[in-house]
Coordinates of C-alpha atoms and ligand atoms in Angstrom, one line a residue:
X175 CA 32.4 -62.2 -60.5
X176 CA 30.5 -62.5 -57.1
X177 CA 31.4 -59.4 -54.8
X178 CA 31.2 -60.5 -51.1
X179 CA 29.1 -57.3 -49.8
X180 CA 28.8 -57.3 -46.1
X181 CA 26.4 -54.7 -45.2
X182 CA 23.5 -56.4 -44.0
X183 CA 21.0 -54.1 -44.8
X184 CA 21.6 -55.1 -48.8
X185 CA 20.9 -58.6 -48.0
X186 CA 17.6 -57.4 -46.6
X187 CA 16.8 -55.3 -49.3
X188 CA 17.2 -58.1 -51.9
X189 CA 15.2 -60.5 -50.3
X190 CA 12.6 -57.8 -49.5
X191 CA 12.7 -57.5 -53.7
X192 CA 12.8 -61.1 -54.1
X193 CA 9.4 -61.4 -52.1
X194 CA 7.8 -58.4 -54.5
X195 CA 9.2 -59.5 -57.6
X196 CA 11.4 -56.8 -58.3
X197 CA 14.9 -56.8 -59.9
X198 CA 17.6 -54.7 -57.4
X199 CA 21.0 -53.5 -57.8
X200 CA 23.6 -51.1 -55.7
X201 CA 25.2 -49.3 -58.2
X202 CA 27.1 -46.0 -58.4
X203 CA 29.7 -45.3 -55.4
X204 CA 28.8 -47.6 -53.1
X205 CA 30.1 -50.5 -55.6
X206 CA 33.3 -48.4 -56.8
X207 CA 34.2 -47.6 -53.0
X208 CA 33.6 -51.6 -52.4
X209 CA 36.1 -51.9 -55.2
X210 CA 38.4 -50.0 -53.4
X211 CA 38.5 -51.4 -50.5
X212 CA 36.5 -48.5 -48.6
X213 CA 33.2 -48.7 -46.5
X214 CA 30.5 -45.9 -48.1
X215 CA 27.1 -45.6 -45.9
X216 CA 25.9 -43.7 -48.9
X217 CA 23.7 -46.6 -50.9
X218 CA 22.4 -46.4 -54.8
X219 CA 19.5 -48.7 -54.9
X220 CA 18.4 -48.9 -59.1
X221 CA 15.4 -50.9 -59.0
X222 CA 13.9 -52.1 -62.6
X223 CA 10.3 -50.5 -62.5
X224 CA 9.1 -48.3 -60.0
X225 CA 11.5 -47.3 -57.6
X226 CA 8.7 -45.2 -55.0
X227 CA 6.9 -48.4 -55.2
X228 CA 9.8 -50.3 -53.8
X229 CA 11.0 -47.9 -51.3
X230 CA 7.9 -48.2 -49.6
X231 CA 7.9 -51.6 -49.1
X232 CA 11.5 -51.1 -48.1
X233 CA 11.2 -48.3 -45.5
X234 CA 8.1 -50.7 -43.7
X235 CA 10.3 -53.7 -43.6
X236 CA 12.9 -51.4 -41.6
X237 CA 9.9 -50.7 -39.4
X238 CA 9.9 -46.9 -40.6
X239 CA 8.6 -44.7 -43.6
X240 CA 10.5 -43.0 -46.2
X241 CA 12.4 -39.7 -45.5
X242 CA 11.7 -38.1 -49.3
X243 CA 9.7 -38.6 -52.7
X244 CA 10.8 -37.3 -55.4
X245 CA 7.9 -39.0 -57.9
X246 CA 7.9 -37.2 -60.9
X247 CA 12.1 -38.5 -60.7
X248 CA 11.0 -42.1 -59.7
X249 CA 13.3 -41.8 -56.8
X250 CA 13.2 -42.1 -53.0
X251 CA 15.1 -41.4 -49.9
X252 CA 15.6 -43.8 -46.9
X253 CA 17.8 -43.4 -43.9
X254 CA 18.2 -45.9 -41.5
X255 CA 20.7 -46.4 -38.2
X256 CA 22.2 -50.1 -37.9
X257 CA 25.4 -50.9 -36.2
X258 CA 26.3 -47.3 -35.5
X259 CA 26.2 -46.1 -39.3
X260 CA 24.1 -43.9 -40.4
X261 CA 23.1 -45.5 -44.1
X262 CA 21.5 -42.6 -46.6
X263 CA 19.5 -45.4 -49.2
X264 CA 18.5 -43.3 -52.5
X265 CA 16.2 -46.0 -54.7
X266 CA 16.2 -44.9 -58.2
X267 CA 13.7 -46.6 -60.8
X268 CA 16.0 -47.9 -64.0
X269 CA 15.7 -44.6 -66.5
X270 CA 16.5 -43.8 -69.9
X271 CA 16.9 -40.1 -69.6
X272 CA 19.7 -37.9 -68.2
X273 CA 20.7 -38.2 -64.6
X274 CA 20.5 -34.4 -64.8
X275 CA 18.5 -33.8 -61.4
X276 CA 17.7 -30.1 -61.9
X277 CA 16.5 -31.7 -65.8
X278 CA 13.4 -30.0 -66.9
X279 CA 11.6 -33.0 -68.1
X280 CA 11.3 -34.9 -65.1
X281 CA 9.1 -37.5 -66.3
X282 CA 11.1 -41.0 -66.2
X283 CA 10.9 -43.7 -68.8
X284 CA 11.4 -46.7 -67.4
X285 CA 14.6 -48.6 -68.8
X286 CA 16.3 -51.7 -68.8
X287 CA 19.5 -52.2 -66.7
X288 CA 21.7 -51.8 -69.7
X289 CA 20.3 -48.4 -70.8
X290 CA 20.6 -46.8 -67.4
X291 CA 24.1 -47.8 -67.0
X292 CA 25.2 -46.3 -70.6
X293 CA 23.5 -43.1 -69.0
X294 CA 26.2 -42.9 -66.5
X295 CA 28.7 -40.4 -66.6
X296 CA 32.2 -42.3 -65.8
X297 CA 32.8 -46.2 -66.2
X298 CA 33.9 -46.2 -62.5
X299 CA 30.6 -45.5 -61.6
X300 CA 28.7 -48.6 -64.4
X301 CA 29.1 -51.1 -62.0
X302 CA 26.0 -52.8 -60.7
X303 CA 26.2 -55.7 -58.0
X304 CA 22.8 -57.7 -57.8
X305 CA 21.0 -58.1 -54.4
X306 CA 18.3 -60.4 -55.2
X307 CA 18.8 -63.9 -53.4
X308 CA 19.1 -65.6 -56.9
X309 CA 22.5 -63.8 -57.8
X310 CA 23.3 -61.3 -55.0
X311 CA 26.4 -60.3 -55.1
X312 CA 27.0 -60.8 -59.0
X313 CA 28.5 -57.7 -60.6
X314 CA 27.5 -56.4 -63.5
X315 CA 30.5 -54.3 -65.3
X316 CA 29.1 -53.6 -68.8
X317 CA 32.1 -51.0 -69.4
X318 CA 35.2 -52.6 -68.0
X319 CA 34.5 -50.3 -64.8
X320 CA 36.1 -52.6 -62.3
X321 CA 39.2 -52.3 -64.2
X322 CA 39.6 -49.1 -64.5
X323 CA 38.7 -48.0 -60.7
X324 CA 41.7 -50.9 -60.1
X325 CA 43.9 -48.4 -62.8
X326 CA 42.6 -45.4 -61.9
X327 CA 41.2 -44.2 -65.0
X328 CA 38.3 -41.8 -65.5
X329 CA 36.6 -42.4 -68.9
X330 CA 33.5 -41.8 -69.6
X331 CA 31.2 -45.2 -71.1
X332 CA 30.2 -43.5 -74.4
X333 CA 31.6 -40.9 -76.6
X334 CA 32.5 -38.2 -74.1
X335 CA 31.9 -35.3 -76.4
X336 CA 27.9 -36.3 -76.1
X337 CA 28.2 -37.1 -72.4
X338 CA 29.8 -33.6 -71.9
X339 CA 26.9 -32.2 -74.1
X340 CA 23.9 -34.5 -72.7
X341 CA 25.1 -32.7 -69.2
X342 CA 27.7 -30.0 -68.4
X343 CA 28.3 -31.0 -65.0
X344 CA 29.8 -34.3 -65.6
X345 CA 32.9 -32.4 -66.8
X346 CA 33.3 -30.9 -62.8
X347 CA 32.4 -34.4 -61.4
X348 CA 35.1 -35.5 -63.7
X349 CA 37.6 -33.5 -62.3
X350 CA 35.9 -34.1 -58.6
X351 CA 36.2 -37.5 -58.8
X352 CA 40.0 -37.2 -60.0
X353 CA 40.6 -35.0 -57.4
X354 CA 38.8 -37.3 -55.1
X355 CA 40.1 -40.5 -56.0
X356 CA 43.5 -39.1 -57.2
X357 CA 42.7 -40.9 -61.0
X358 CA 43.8 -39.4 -63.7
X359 CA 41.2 -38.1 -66.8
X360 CA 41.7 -40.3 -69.8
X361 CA 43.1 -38.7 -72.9
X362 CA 40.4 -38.5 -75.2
X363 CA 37.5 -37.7 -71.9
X364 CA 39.9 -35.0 -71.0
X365 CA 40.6 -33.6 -74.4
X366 CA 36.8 -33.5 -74.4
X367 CA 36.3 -31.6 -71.3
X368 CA 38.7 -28.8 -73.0
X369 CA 36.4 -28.8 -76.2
X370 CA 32.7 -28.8 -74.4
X371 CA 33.9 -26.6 -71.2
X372 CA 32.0 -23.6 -72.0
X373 CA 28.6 -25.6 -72.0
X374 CA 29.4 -24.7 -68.4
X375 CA 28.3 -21.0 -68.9
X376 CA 25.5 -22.0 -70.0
X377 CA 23.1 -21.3 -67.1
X378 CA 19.5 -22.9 -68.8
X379 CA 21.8 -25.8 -69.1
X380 CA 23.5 -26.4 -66.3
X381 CA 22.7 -24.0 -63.3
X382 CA 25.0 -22.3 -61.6
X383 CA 23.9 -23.7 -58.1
X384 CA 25.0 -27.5 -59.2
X385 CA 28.4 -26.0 -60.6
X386 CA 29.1 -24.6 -57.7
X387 CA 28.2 -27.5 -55.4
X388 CA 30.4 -29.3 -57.2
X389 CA 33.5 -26.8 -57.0
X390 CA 32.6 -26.8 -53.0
X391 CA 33.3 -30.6 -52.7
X392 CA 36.4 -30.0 -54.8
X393 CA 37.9 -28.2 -52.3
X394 CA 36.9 -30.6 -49.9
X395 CA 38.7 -33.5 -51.4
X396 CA 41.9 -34.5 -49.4
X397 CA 44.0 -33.0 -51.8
X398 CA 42.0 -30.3 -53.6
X399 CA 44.8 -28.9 -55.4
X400 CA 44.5 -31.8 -57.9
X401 CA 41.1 -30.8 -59.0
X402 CA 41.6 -27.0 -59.0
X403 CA 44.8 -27.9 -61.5
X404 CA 42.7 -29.5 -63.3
X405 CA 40.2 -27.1 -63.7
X406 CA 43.1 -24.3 -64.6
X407 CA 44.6 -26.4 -66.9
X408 CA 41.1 -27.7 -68.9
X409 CA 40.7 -23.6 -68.7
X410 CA 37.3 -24.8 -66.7
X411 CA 38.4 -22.4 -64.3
X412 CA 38.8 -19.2 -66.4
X413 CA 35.2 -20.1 -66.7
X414 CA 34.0 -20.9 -63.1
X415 CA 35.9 -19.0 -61.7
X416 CA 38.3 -16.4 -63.6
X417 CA 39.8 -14.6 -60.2
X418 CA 41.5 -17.8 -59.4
X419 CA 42.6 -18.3 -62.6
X420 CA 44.1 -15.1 -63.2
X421 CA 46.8 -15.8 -60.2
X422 CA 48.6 -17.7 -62.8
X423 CA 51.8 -17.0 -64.5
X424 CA 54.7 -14.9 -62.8
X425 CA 55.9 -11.3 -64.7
X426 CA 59.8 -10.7 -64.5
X427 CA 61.0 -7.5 -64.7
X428 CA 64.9 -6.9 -64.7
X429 CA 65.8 -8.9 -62.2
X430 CA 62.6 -9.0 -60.2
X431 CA 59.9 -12.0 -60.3
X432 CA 57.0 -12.6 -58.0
X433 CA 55.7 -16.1 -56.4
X434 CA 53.2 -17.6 -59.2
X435 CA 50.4 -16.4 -57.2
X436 CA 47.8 -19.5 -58.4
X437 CA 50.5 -22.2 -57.5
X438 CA 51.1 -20.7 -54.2
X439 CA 47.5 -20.7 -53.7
X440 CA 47.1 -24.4 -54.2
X441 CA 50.2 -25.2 -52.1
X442 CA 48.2 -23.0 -49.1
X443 CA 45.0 -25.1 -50.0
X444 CA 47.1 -28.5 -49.7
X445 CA 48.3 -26.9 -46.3
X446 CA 45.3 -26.3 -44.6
X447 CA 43.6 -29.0 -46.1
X448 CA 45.2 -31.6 -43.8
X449 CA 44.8 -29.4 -40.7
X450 CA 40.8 -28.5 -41.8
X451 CA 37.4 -29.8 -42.9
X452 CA 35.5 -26.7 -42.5
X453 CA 35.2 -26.0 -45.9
X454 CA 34.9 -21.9 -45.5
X455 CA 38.3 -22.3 -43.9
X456 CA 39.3 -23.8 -47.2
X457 CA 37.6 -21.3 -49.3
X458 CA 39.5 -18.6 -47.3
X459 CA 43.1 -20.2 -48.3
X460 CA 41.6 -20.1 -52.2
X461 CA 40.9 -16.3 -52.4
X462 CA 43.1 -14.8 -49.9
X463 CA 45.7 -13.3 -52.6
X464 CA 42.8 -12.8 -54.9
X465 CA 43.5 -9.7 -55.4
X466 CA 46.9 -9.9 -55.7
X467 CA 47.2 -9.2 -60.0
X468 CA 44.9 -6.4 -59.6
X469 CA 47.3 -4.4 -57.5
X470 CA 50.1 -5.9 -58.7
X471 CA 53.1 -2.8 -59.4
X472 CA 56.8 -2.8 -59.8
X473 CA 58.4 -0.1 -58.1
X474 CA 62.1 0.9 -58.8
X475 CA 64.5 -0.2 -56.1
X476 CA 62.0 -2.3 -54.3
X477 CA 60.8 -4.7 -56.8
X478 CA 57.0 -6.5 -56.9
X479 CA 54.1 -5.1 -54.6
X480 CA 50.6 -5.6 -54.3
X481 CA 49.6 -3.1 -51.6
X482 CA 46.6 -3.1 -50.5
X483 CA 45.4 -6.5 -51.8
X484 CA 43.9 -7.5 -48.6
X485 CA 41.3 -4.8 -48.8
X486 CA 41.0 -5.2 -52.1
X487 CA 40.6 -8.9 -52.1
X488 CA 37.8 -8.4 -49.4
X489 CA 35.8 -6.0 -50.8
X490 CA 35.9 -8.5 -54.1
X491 CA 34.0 -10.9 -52.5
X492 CA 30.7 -9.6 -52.4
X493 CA 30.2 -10.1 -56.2
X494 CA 32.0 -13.3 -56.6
X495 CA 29.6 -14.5 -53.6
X496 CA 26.4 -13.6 -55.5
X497 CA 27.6 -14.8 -59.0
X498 CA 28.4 -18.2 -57.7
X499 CA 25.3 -18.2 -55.5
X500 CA 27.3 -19.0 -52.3
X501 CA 26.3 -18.8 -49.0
X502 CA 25.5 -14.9 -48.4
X503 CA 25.8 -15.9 -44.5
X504 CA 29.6 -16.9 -45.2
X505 CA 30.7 -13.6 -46.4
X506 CA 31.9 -11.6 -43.6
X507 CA 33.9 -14.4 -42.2
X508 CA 35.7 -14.8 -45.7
X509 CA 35.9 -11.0 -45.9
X510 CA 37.4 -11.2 -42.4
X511 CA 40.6 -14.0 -42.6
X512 CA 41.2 -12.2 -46.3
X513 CA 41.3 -8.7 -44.6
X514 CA 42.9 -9.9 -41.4
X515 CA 45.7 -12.3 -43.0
X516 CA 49.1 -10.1 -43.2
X517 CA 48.1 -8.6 -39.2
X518 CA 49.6 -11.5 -37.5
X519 CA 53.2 -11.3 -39.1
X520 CA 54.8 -7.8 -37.5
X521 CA 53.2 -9.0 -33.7
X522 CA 56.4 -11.4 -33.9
X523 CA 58.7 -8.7 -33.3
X524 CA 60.0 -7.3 -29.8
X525 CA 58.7 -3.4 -29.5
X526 CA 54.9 -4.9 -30.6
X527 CA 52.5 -3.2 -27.8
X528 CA 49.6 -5.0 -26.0
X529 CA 47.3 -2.4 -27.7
X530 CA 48.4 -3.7 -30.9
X531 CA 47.6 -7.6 -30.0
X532 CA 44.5 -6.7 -28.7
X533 CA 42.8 -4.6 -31.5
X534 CA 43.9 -7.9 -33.6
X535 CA 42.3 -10.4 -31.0
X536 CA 39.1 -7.9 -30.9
X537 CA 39.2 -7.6 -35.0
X538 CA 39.5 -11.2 -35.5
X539 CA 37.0 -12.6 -32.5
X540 CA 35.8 -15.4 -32.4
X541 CA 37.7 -16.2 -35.8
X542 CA 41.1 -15.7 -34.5
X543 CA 41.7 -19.6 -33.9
X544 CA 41.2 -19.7 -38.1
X545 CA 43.0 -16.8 -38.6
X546 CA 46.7 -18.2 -37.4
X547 CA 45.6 -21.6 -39.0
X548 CA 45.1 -19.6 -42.2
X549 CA 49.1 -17.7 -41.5
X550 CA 50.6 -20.8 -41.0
X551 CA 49.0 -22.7 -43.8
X552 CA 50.5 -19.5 -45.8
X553 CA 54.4 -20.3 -45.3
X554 CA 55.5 -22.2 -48.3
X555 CA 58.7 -21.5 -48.7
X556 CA 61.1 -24.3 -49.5
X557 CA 64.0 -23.3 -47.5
X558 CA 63.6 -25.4 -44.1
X559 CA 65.0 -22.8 -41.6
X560 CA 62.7 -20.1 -42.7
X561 CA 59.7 -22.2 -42.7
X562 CA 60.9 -23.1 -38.8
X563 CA 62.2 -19.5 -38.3
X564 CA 58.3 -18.2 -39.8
X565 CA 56.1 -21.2 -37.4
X566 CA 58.4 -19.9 -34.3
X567 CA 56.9 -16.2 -35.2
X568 CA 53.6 -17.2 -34.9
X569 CA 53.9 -18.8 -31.8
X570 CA 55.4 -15.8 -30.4
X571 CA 51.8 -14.3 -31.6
X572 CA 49.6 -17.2 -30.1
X573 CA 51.6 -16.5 -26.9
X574 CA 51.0 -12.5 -26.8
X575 CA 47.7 -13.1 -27.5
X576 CA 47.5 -15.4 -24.5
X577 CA 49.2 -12.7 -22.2
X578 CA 47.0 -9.7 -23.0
X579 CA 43.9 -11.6 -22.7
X580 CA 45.1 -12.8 -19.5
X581 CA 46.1 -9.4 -17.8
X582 CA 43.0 -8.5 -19.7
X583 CA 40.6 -11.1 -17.6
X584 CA 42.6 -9.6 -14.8
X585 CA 41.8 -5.9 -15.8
X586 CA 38.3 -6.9 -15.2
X587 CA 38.7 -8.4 -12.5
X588 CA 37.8 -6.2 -8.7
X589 CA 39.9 -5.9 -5.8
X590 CA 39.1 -8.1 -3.3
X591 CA 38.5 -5.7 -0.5
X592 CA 35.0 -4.5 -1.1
X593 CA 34.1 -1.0 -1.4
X594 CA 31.8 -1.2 2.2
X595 CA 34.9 -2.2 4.0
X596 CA 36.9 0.7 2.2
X597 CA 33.9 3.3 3.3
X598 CA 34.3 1.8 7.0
X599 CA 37.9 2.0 7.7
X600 CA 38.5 5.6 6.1
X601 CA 34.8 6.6 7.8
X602 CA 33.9 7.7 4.2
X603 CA 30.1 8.1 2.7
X604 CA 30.0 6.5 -0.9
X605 CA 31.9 8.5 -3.1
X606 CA 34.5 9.0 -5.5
X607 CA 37.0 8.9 -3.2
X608 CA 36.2 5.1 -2.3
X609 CA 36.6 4.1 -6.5
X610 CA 40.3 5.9 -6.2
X611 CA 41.1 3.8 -3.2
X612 CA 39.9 0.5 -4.9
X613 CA 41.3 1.2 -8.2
X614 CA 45.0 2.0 -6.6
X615 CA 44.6 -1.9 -4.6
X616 CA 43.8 -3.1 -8.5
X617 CA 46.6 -1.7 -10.2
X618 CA 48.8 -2.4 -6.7
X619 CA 47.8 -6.5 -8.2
X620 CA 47.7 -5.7 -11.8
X621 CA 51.7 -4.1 -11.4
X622 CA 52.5 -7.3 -9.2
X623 CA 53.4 -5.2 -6.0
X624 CA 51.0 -7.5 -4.2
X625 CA 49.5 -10.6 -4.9
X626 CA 45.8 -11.0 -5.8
X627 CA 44.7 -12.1 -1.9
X628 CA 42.3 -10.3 0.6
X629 CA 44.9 -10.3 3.2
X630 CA 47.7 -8.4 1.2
X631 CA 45.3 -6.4 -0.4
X632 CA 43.5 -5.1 3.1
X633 CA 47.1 -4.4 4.8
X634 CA 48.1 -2.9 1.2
X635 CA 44.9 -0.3 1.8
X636 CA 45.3 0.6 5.3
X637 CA 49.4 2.0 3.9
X638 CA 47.2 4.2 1.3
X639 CA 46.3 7.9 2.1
X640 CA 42.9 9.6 1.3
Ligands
ATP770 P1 29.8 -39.9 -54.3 O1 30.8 -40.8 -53.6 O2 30.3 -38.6 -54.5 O3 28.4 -40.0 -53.8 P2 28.6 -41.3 -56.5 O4 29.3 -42.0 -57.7 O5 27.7 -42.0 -55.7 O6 29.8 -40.6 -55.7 P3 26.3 -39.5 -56.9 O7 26.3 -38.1 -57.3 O8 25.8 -39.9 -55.6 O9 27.9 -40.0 -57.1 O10 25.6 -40.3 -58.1 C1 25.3 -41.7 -58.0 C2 25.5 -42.3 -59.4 O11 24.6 -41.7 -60.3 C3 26.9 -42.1 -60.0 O12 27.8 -43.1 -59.6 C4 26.6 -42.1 -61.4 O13 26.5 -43.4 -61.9 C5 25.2 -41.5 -61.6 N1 25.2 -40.1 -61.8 C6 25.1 -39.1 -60.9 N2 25.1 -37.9 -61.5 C7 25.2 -38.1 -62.8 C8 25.3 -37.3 -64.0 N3 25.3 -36.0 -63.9 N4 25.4 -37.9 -65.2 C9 25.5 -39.3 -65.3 N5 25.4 -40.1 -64.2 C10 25.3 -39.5 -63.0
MG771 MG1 26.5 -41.4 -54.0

């Protein structure tokens, strides 16, 4: 089968290999997302031989040099603005060993096309399309990969209780790529993620950093809740991540049951998924009941609580931050919208002050925006007029907010008669007196007994006594 490939640049590329004898091929997810039907600007180059070799000839055919060489992994970085794309070229030279990145024996052995593709992790990524002039285009499925991206099948080439082994971290780009693609994990490759899943705790295997790089992109798939189901469900998340899988499961007691915490939780990912990209935001809706089975209590007459589990949940961070080796620079945001995310709720009702708004505005800051997107991806209740009943309440917030911060900007504002013009018309030196006069014009505006204009104001002084 001849794939008609369009990007220009691959034409280019083969010709430039055609001229320096070497053997090309785009492989990996540029070929699966062709497949698909979708445009990737992310290119796999496998070259057979030396990949740095090629890339340099490559990068001075584009008129530019090479962004990265990584020689001891045979492989090269090119980036290169055509047509208003950015394209991100990564040559790789044909290998036999793992495509284990963080491996510890870097050294590559050069391979023919057929071993590097059984190194692969999934059949939907075997696919390589030949870009040399002789047979560019011509795809190369050695594993019935084109079939089962048109199915949606992840399987992996070989048996997948050695690919699992060979390299722990194809069993969460498994489950990124189902959650990704929406594919489902074939029997046997998922029945062999449940048997080799702790090979994930092994951290001279497979380092926590790469684990948790994958988890991020995860939750940045369109619908992460696929992939973190999966991980519950394989019982990869009681490893990666045991908070989150403790949310699972829902205690009864008479005739008192609580939300299942963990399905809640996806639903609240789902939600804010389609309203964000930031993928702290998203992180946010994952641990914002985290603490909710620690402080979990039934109380006689009231039923399920879990007071407290906002502080609780924040100060739990810290640890699961350094463990997972995120971001130490995200933490106080997360700490924040977990700490923050039961405030909005009572500043629906009537009798709520303007004191009350504001120490929420002031606690929130500049995070207040992702606070109420964080509330309302939070109402999943199935019952329509609640839902409505709940979004109308946090309108009603958005809209106190607005108002204090308004007669707040005009707190600040200052009268517009200016304090020389006070002095002169009551024949006063500077002094106290002249702040008392000004401050009674500014509440005269703030209380609406005049309007905020020189001419109203001035007439409004001259009525006032000394
Ligand atoms: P994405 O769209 O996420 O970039 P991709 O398939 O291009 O998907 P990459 O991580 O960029 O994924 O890797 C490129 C290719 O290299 C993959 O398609 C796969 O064939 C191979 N590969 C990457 N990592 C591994 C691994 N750990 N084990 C085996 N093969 C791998
Ligand atoms: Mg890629």
């Amino acid at each position: 089968m001849v794939l008609e490939l369009k990007d220009k640049i691959l034409e280019t590329l083969g010709k430039e290999a055609d001229k320096t004898g070497y053997r090309i091929y785009v492989v990996g997810g540029y070929t699966r997302d062709f497949i698909l039907g979708k445009k990737d600007t992310d290119i796999d180059i496998m070259v057979l031989g030396d990949a740095t070799e090629f890339a340099h000839v490559a990068a001075k055919k584009f008129g530019t040099e090479l962004n990265a060489v990584y020689k001891n992994f045979g492989t090269a970085l090119l980036i290169i603005n055509q047509n208003d794309f950015e394209y991100k070229i990564e040559f790789a030279s044909a290998r036999k060993e793992s495509y284990n990145k963080n491996s510890r024996k870097p050294e590559v052995e050069f391979a023919t096309l057929q071993e590097d593709i059984s190194r692969r992790d999934f059949t939907i990524n075997t696919l390589a399309v030949s870009l040399n002039s002789e047979n560019f285009g011509e795809l190369i499925d050695l594993y019935n990969g084109e079939e089962d991206i048109r199915h949606g099948i992840i399987k992996t080439p070989l048996d997948p209780l050695k690919t699992f082994d060979d390299d722990p971290l194809r069993i969460m780009r498994a489950i990124r790529f189902a959650s990704k693609l929406n594919f489902k994990i074939e029997e046997n490759t998922f029945n062999a993620v449940i048997k080799m899943k702790e090979r994930l705790a092994e951290s001279e295997v497979v380092s926590v950093e790469r684990i948790t790089d994958e988890f991020l992109q995860i939750l940045m798939t369109p619908k992460p809740s696929i992939g973190l189901d999966l991980m519950f469900k394989t019982g990869v998340m009681a490893i990666v991540f045991p908070e989150i899988s403790i949310m699972a499961g829902v205690d009864q007691r008479k005739d008192y049951h609580h939300k299942d915490v963990f399905y809640h939780t996806l639903q609240v990912v789902d939600n804010i998924s389609q309203k964000t990209d930031n993928v702290w935001l998203r992180f946010a809706a994952l641990v914002h009941d985290i603490a909710k089975p620690k402080t979990k209590k039934f109380v006689e007459g009231i039923g399920w609580t879990f007071h407290a589990h906002e502080e609780v949940g924040a100060r739990m961070m810290k640890k699961i931050f350094q463990r997972m080796r995120l971001p130490l620079a995200q933490l106080p945001y997360i700490e924040k919208l977990i700490r923050l995310h039961l405030r909005p709720i009572p500043l629906a009702k009537d009798e709520v002050t303007d004191s009350a708004i504001r120490r929420l505005a002031a606690d929130a800051g500049e995070d207040l925006e992702d606070l109420l997107t964080l509330c309302r991806a939070d109402i999943t209740s199935k019952n329509i007029a609640k839902v409505s009943k709940f979004f109308k309440n946090y309108e009603i917030v958005e809209k106190k907010i607005i108002e204090v911060q308004e007669k707040d900007k005009l707190r600040n504002f200052q009268s517009p008669v200016r304090g020389e013009e006070i002095m002169e018309y009551f024949k006063i030196p500077p002094s106290r007196a002249v702040g008392i006069i000004k401050k009674k014009i500014e509440e005269a505006i703030l209380e609406g007994i005049i309007p905020n204009e020189y001419e109203d104001a001035r007439r409004y002084m001259e009525t006032l006594e000394l």
